[in-house]
Amino acid sequence: MNSILPEKPYDALIATITSTYDQGRLRAVQAVNVQLLETYWQIGRHIVEFEQAGSAKAGYGKSLIKQLATDLTLRFGKGFSRSNLVYMRQLYKYYPKSQKPSHQLSWSHYVELLKIDNALERGFYEKQAVHERWSVPELKRQKNSALFLRLAASTDKEGILRLAQQGQLIEQPGDLLREPYVFEFLKIPEPYRVSELQLETLLCDHLQQFLLELSKGFTYVGRQYRITLNNTHYKVDLVFYHRILRCFVLIDLKINEVQHHDIGQMNLYLGYFANEENIEGDNPPIGIILSRHKDELLVEYATYQMNSQLFVQKYQLYLPNVEDLRRELGLTLQEAQT
């Protein structure tokens, strides 16, 4: 049946109603989330206050959560499992009234955050999840890859506290760096046998996860980006543009140890982009050579008095040893207090 209404005005009406409905539905979901977090926080408060009042004593105290789970599930149905009640209690314990949880994150986000015992680490992931609008799977992935510990390992006590309070701020080239970068999402079986081109292809095939690992602000430009000097062709493995720092970021991948000529070549790329690709408003380009191994002394001498925008960083194909990183963090904090 044909519409008797003018097509264009009617289409505009449909679009307006659709937009209004979508916005209203989003606000409804957000309102439900706010109320759910508030309710769970209050339930956690009731449990803690009951315990602190001495009402949960001896054997009964040990089985309080279990008994509550049984009775509340019979009364209300799903949502009151033993583990959920434990997290509600933790929500109140970890987030007192003056530091209530952010309503920008869901209960599922907070379940993941509440699994982190260390307050500094938990604060970082909460701030970062809000800033970068991480989904729950993205939050899980960053936790599993020990992002906070990797960032904290390369900074001082003040930097660690700043990470916990503000998240990762991107204000200068060095803020982009992580050590090591972790590409476990490629799922390359051990022992790995990939060429540089295969690694590059895999990273581009998993571009969303790769961008998440690189940190916020990266926009993909291209791979095997060709530049020509005096009829000689060169190719940059990966080129990105960083929206926050307003500059190109060039990445070269190495499966073996970085050599001095690799650093010289990256410096050439940086010079080319600064003079030939930058437009008004662009800042100097940044170069990152990602390698499985690096000789710190060689890198120091090879970059002597060279472009300060050039960095050599390690990557690994499997998840890092979290306990080793946590130990390093503890030593950093301990040394800062002595």
Coordinates of C-alpha atoms in Angstrom, one line a residue:
M1 CA 0.0 0.0 0.0
N2 CA 1.5 3.3 -1.1
S3 CA 1.8 6.2 1.4
I4 CA -0.3 9.3 0.8
L5 CA 2.2 11.4 2.7
P6 CA 5.0 13.4 1.0
E7 CA 8.1 11.1 1.0
K8 CA 10.8 13.5 2.2
P9 CA 9.0 15.1 5.1
Y10 CA 7.7 11.7 6.2
D11 CA 11.2 10.2 6.0
A12 CA 12.4 13.1 8.2
L13 CA 9.6 12.4 10.7
I14 CA 10.7 8.7 10.8
A15 CA 14.3 9.7 11.4
T16 CA 13.3 12.2 14.2
I17 CA 11.2 9.6 16.0
T18 CA 13.9 7.0 15.6
S19 CA 16.5 9.3 17.1
T20 CA 14.2 10.3 20.0
Y21 CA 13.4 6.7 20.7
D22 CA 17.1 5.6 20.7
Q23 CA 18.1 8.5 23.0
G24 CA 15.2 7.7 25.3
R25 CA 16.1 4.0 25.4
L26 CA 19.7 4.9 26.1
R27 CA 18.7 7.2 29.0
A28 CA 16.4 4.5 30.4
V29 CA 19.3 2.0 30.3
Q30 CA 21.6 4.5 32.0
A31 CA 18.9 5.2 34.7
V32 CA 18.4 1.5 35.4
N33 CA 22.2 1.1 35.7
V34 CA 22.4 4.1 38.1
Q35 CA 19.7 2.6 40.2
L36 CA 21.1 -0.9 40.1
L37 CA 24.5 0.3 41.3
E38 CA 22.9 2.3 44.1
T39 CA 20.8 -0.6 45.2
Y40 CA 23.8 -3.0 45.2
W41 CA 25.9 -0.5 47.1
Q42 CA 23.1 -0.2 49.7
I43 CA 22.8 -3.9 50.0
G44 CA 26.5 -4.1 50.6
R45 CA 26.2 -1.5 53.3
H46 CA 23.4 -3.4 55.1
I47 CA 25.6 -6.6 55.1
V48 CA 28.7 -4.8 56.4
E49 CA 26.8 -2.9 59.1
F50 CA 25.1 -6.1 60.2
E51 CA 28.6 -7.7 60.6
Q52 CA 30.0 -4.6 62.3
A53 CA 27.2 -4.5 64.8
G54 CA 28.2 -7.9 66.0
S55 CA 25.1 -9.6 64.8
A56 CA 27.1 -12.1 62.8
K57 CA 29.0 -14.1 65.4
A58 CA 30.7 -17.4 65.6
G59 CA 29.5 -20.1 63.2
Y60 CA 26.6 -18.0 61.9
G61 CA 28.9 -15.2 60.8
K62 CA 30.9 -17.6 58.6
S63 CA 27.8 -18.7 56.7
L64 CA 26.0 -15.3 56.5
I65 CA 26.5 -14.8 52.8
K66 CA 25.6 -18.3 52.0
Q67 CA 22.4 -18.1 54.0
L68 CA 21.5 -14.7 52.5
A69 CA 22.0 -16.1 49.0
T70 CA 19.6 -19.0 49.7
D71 CA 16.9 -16.8 51.3
L72 CA 17.1 -13.9 48.9
T73 CA 17.1 -16.1 45.8
L74 CA 13.9 -17.8 47.1
R75 CA 12.3 -14.4 47.6
F76 CA 13.5 -12.5 44.5
G77 CA 15.0 -15.1 42.1
K78 CA 18.2 -14.4 40.1
G79 CA 20.7 -11.8 41.1
F80 CA 21.5 -12.9 44.6
S81 CA 24.0 -15.6 44.1
R82 CA 26.7 -16.1 46.8
S83 CA 29.3 -14.5 44.5
N84 CA 27.1 -11.5 43.7
L85 CA 26.5 -10.8 47.3
V86 CA 30.2 -11.0 48.0
Y87 CA 30.8 -8.4 45.3
M88 CA 28.0 -6.2 46.7
R89 CA 29.7 -6.3 50.1
Q90 CA 33.0 -5.4 48.4
L91 CA 31.4 -2.6 46.5
Y92 CA 30.5 -0.9 49.7
K93 CA 33.9 -1.7 51.3
Y94 CA 35.9 -0.4 48.4
Y95 CA 33.7 2.6 47.6
P96 CA 32.7 4.4 50.8
K97 CA 30.1 7.1 50.6
S98 CA 32.6 9.8 49.7
Q99 CA 33.9 7.7 46.8
K100 CA 30.8 6.1 45.3
P101 CA 31.3 4.1 42.0
S102 CA 31.0 5.9 38.7
H103 CA 27.5 5.6 37.1
Q104 CA 29.2 5.6 33.7
L105 CA 30.2 1.9 34.2
S106 CA 27.9 -1.0 34.5
W107 CA 27.6 -3.6 37.4
S108 CA 29.4 -6.0 35.1
H109 CA 32.3 -3.6 34.9
Y110 CA 32.4 -3.3 38.6
V111 CA 32.4 -7.1 39.1
E112 CA 35.6 -7.1 37.1
L113 CA 37.1 -4.2 39.0
L114 CA 36.2 -5.7 42.4
K115 CA 38.3 -8.7 41.6
I116 CA 41.4 -6.4 41.9
D117 CA 42.7 -6.2 45.5
N118 CA 45.2 -3.4 45.0
A119 CA 43.5 0.0 45.3
L120 CA 45.9 1.8 43.0
E121 CA 45.5 -0.8 40.2
R122 CA 41.7 -0.8 40.6
G123 CA 41.5 3.0 40.5
F124 CA 43.5 3.0 37.2
Y125 CA 41.3 0.5 35.5
E126 CA 38.2 2.3 36.6
K127 CA 39.4 5.7 35.3
Q128 CA 40.6 4.2 32.1
A129 CA 37.4 2.3 31.5
V130 CA 35.4 5.5 31.9
H131 CA 37.8 7.6 29.8
E132 CA 38.1 5.1 26.9
R133 CA 34.6 3.7 27.2
W134 CA 35.8 0.2 27.4
S135 CA 33.3 -2.6 27.1
V136 CA 33.5 -5.4 29.7
P137 CA 35.5 -7.7 27.3
E138 CA 38.0 -4.8 26.7
L139 CA 38.3 -4.2 30.4
K140 CA 39.0 -7.9 30.9
R141 CA 41.6 -8.0 28.2
Q142 CA 43.5 -5.0 29.6
K143 CA 43.4 -6.5 33.1
N144 CA 44.7 -9.8 31.7
S145 CA 47.5 -8.1 29.8
A146 CA 48.5 -6.2 33.0
L147 CA 48.3 -2.8 31.4
F148 CA 48.6 -0.9 34.7
L149 CA 51.6 -2.8 35.8
R150 CA 53.3 -2.4 32.4
L151 CA 52.7 1.4 32.5
A152 CA 53.7 1.7 36.2
A153 CA 56.9 -0.3 35.7
S154 CA 58.4 2.5 33.6
T155 CA 57.5 5.4 35.9
D156 CA 58.2 6.7 39.5
K157 CA 56.0 6.7 42.6
E158 CA 54.4 10.0 41.6
G159 CA 53.7 8.7 38.2
I160 CA 52.1 5.5 39.6
L161 CA 49.9 7.5 41.9
R162 CA 48.9 9.8 39.0
L163 CA 48.0 6.7 36.9
A164 CA 45.8 5.5 39.7
Q165 CA 44.0 8.8 40.2
Q166 CA 43.6 10.0 36.7
G167 CA 44.2 7.1 34.3
Q168 CA 46.7 7.4 31.4
L169 CA 46.9 10.9 30.1
I170 CA 48.3 11.4 26.6
E171 CA 50.1 14.8 26.6
Q172 CA 53.5 14.1 25.1
P173 CA 55.1 11.4 22.9
G174 CA 56.4 9.4 25.8
D175 CA 52.9 9.0 27.1
L176 CA 52.1 6.6 24.2
L177 CA 54.7 4.1 25.2
R178 CA 54.1 0.7 26.9
E179 CA 56.8 -1.9 27.8
P180 CA 56.2 -4.4 26.6
Y181 CA 53.4 -4.2 24.1
V182 CA 51.4 -7.5 24.3
F183 CA 49.9 -9.1 21.2
E184 CA 48.3 -12.2 22.8
F185 CA 45.1 -11.5 20.8
L186 CA 46.8 -12.8 17.7
K187 CA 46.8 -16.3 19.3
I188 CA 50.0 -17.3 17.6
P189 CA 50.9 -20.8 18.9
E190 CA 54.1 -21.4 20.8
P191 CA 56.9 -21.6 19.6
Y192 CA 56.0 -18.8 17.2
R193 CA 57.2 -18.9 13.6
V194 CA 56.2 -15.7 11.9
S195 CA 57.9 -13.3 9.5
E196 CA 57.7 -9.5 9.9
L197 CA 55.2 -9.3 7.0
Q198 CA 53.1 -12.1 8.6
L199 CA 53.1 -10.3 11.9
E200 CA 52.1 -7.0 10.2
T201 CA 49.3 -8.8 8.4
L202 CA 48.0 -10.4 11.6
L203 CA 48.0 -7.0 13.4
C204 CA 46.0 -5.4 10.6
D205 CA 43.6 -8.4 10.6
H206 CA 43.0 -7.7 14.3
L207 CA 43.1 -3.9 14.0
Q208 CA 40.5 -3.2 16.7
Q209 CA 42.5 -5.1 19.3
F210 CA 45.7 -3.6 18.0
L211 CA 44.4 -0.1 18.4
L212 CA 43.2 -0.9 21.9
E213 CA 46.8 -2.0 22.8
L214 CA 48.3 1.1 21.2
S215 CA 46.1 3.3 23.5
K216 CA 43.6 5.9 22.8
G217 CA 43.8 8.4 20.0
F218 CA 45.2 6.3 17.2
T219 CA 43.7 6.4 13.7
Y220 CA 44.9 3.9 11.1
V221 CA 46.4 5.4 7.9
G222 CA 47.9 2.5 6.1
R223 CA 50.5 -0.3 5.9
Q224 CA 53.6 -0.6 3.7
Y225 CA 53.3 3.1 3.2
R226 CA 55.6 4.0 0.3
I227 CA 57.9 7.0 0.3
T228 CA 60.4 7.8 -2.5
L229 CA 63.7 9.5 -2.3
N230 CA 65.9 10.0 -5.3
N231 CA 64.1 7.2 -7.2
T232 CA 64.6 4.8 -4.2
H233 CA 61.5 3.4 -2.7
Y234 CA 61.1 2.8 1.0
K235 CA 58.1 1.3 2.9
V236 CA 57.0 2.1 6.4
D237 CA 55.4 -1.0 8.0
L238 CA 52.4 0.8 9.6
V239 CA 51.4 4.5 9.7
F240 CA 48.8 6.0 12.1
Y241 CA 47.7 9.5 13.0
H242 CA 47.3 10.4 16.6
R243 CA 44.2 12.7 17.1
I244 CA 45.3 14.0 20.6
L245 CA 49.0 14.7 19.8
R246 CA 48.1 15.8 16.2
C247 CA 50.9 13.9 14.6
F248 CA 51.8 10.9 12.5
V249 CA 53.0 7.8 14.3
L250 CA 55.2 5.5 12.3
I251 CA 55.7 1.9 13.4
D252 CA 58.3 -0.6 12.2
L253 CA 58.1 -4.3 13.2
K254 CA 61.2 -6.4 13.9
I255 CA 61.2 -10.1 14.8
N256 CA 64.9 -10.0 15.7
E257 CA 67.0 -7.7 17.7
V258 CA 67.0 -4.1 16.6
Q259 CA 70.2 -3.1 14.7
H260 CA 71.7 0.4 14.4
H261 CA 70.7 0.7 10.8
D262 CA 67.0 0.0 11.7
I263 CA 67.2 3.1 13.9
G264 CA 68.8 5.2 11.2
Q265 CA 66.1 4.1 8.7
M266 CA 63.3 5.1 11.1
N267 CA 65.0 8.5 11.5
L268 CA 64.9 8.9 7.8
Y269 CA 61.2 8.2 7.8
L270 CA 60.6 10.8 10.4
G271 CA 62.5 13.4 8.4
Y272 CA 60.5 12.6 5.3
F273 CA 57.1 12.8 7.1
A274 CA 58.1 16.0 8.9
N275 CA 58.9 17.7 5.6
E276 CA 56.7 16.0 3.0
E277 CA 53.6 14.7 4.8
N278 CA 52.9 17.2 7.6
I279 CA 50.5 20.0 7.0
E280 CA 49.8 23.1 9.0
G281 CA 48.9 22.3 12.5
D282 CA 50.6 18.9 12.6
N283 CA 53.3 18.3 15.2
P284 CA 56.6 16.4 14.5
P285 CA 56.0 12.7 13.7
I286 CA 56.7 10.0 16.2
G287 CA 58.6 6.8 15.3
I288 CA 58.3 3.5 17.3
I289 CA 60.4 0.4 16.4
L290 CA 58.7 -2.6 18.0
S291 CA 61.1 -5.5 18.5
R292 CA 61.1 -8.9 20.4
H293 CA 64.5 -8.0 21.9
K294 CA 66.5 -4.8 22.3
D295 CA 70.0 -4.1 23.4
E296 CA 69.6 -1.0 25.7
L297 CA 73.3 0.1 25.2
L298 CA 73.1 -0.2 21.4
V299 CA 69.9 1.8 21.4
E300 CA 71.4 4.5 23.6
Y301 CA 74.4 4.9 21.4
A302 CA 72.5 4.6 18.1
T303 CA 70.0 7.3 19.1
Y304 CA 72.8 9.6 20.5
Q305 CA 71.7 13.2 19.7
M306 CA 69.1 11.9 17.4
N307 CA 65.4 12.8 17.1
S308 CA 63.8 12.6 20.5
Q309 CA 60.6 11.4 18.9
L310 CA 62.1 8.0 18.1
F311 CA 61.5 5.1 20.4
V312 CA 62.5 1.5 20.5
Q313 CA 60.1 -0.7 22.5
K314 CA 59.7 -4.4 23.1
Y315 CA 56.6 -6.5 22.3
Q316 CA 55.7 -10.0 23.2
L317 CA 53.2 -12.4 21.7
Y318 CA 52.0 -13.9 25.0
L319 CA 50.6 -12.5 28.2
P320 CA 53.3 -11.1 30.6
N321 CA 54.2 -12.6 34.0
V322 CA 51.9 -10.6 36.2
E323 CA 53.7 -11.5 39.4
D324 CA 57.0 -10.3 38.1
L325 CA 55.5 -7.0 37.1
R326 CA 53.7 -6.7 40.5
R327 CA 57.0 -7.4 42.3
E328 CA 58.7 -4.6 40.3
L329 CA 55.9 -2.2 41.2
G330 CA 56.3 -3.1 44.9
L331 CA 60.0 -2.4 44.7
T332 CA 59.5 0.9 43.1
L333 CA 57.0 2.0 45.8
Q334 CA 59.2 0.6 48.5
E335 CA 62.3 2.4 47.2
A336 CA 60.4 5.7 47.0
Q337 CA 59.6 5.5 50.7
T338 CA 63.2 4.8 51.9

